[in-house]
Amino acid sequence: MRCLDDTSPLSSSIDIVTVPNMGCQACTPMRHSRRPWHKFVSGSYSPDADGDHGRRAHAPVVPRSLPRATTDRIPQELVERIIDCLAWHSSSLYRCALVCRAWYHHSQTLLYSCVEIGSRAGYHTIADLVSKSPRTKQYLKYTRLLSITTAREDWSRSQAQRNYFPALPLVLGSALPNLQCLGFYDSLYPPYHSSFISLLPTFSGVIHLTLYRFEVCSFMDLRHIVCSFPKLRVLELMNGNVTSTRSLANITTARGKEIKSRRIGKLTLRDLESPLLSQLANWLLVTNACAGVTELALTCENAGDNRLSVEMILRALGPSLADLVCSVSHFRRGACTSHLSGA
């Protein structure tokens, strides 16, 4: 367990028996290899959309193709195993898909395993392909990771003009039956229709949810978003805010028992605004939500305003924690460890 204190060069530690957490098996290999995701852009997708320009310029080049008598003797299973080694290199997979028909299918399944929608134009592209191309729908069944971002060219537009994400569950919910990792990066903010939240359960296989630089109308909306995924194991909330500070008095213990049955094992809270962090801490403490969390990464500033919220979070999650990384600016050393005696 690690608890970092910004006011001291020393770090407090508590030795406990740790419980291993496998995390998100869908995106961990991708993060280790730093592979850019398959990007949908306006009109179609580009073979060099991952930005891999010139990386293989000095790679060895075979002067001529192998003899047909040699290639015919290579089993297809061996070819697919070799292509698997390129699973996180998009540009190489594009080239493999263009070699021959025998290589095309397996290369495409790996290419579609990670999909990024980076703009409204990209959304319209994939929505059009889903409705008109049976082949695209076939390959989207292999998608494990979906990232929703905001393109730089859309920054000059108003939020209402950029908002395409509310239609995603309706358009892609049935097309991505095996989706496991879902991320909204600088793309979740009001206004959004209530059907967006009510249709999120169509992504029933999601085990990893990431919200980065987001804003919700109320904390109840965030609670419904989190509770929409019954298989959720990893939750990351970063740089978030809430527009309404409505009281949480209507959260009942019965609802807390329903949430407690969810098996979130890893929770990341980073630089959340004070109103959102306060309501989140109250929810965790009052309802015993996320009571099974074993890994917690907590980072926040303005400890004077967030001290009570931090203590409430540690009091709620402390008994189950096996790994803690806590970085709070100007937080008195040792102030939070008293809540971790049961860990």
Coordinates of C-alpha atoms in Angstrom, one line a residue, residues 219-220 222-233 235 248 250-265 267 279-280 282-293 317:
F219 CA -24.7 13.4 -9.5
M220 CA -27.7 11.1 -10.0
L222 CA -23.3 9.9 -12.9
R223 CA -24.7 7.3 -10.5
H224 CA -27.0 5.9 -13.2
I225 CA -24.2 5.8 -15.7
V226 CA -22.0 3.8 -13.3
C227 CA -24.8 1.4 -12.4
S228 CA -25.7 0.8 -16.1
F229 CA -22.9 -1.8 -16.4
P230 CA -23.5 -4.9 -14.2
K231 CA -20.1 -6.4 -15.1
L232 CA -18.1 -3.3 -14.3
R233 CA -14.7 -4.1 -12.7
L235 CA -13.9 2.6 -12.9
L248 CA -28.4 13.1 -2.0
N250 CA -33.1 10.3 -1.6
I251 CA -30.4 7.6 -1.8
T252 CA -31.7 4.7 0.3
T253 CA -29.9 1.8 1.9
A254 CA -31.8 -0.6 -0.3
R255 CA -30.3 1.1 -3.3
G256 CA -26.9 0.8 -1.7
K257 CA -27.4 -3.0 -1.3
E258 CA -28.1 -3.2 -5.1
I259 CA -25.0 -1.3 -5.9
K260 CA -22.9 -3.3 -3.5
S261 CA -23.5 -6.5 -5.5
R262 CA -21.4 -5.0 -8.3
R263 CA -17.8 -6.2 -8.3
I264 CA -15.8 -3.0 -8.9
G265 CA -12.2 -4.0 -8.0
L267 CA -11.3 2.7 -8.6
Q279 CA -21.4 14.0 -3.4
L280 CA -19.4 11.0 -4.6
N282 CA -21.3 10.8 0.5
W283 CA -22.7 8.2 -1.9
L284 CA -19.8 5.8 -1.2
L285 CA -20.2 6.2 2.6
V286 CA -24.0 6.2 2.9
T287 CA -24.7 3.3 0.5
N288 CA -21.6 1.2 0.9
A289 CA -21.3 1.4 -2.9
C290 CA -18.1 -0.1 -4.4
A291 CA -17.5 -1.9 -1.1
G292 CA -15.4 -4.5 -2.8
V293 CA -12.8 -2.1 -4.2
L317 CA -13.4 1.8 1.1

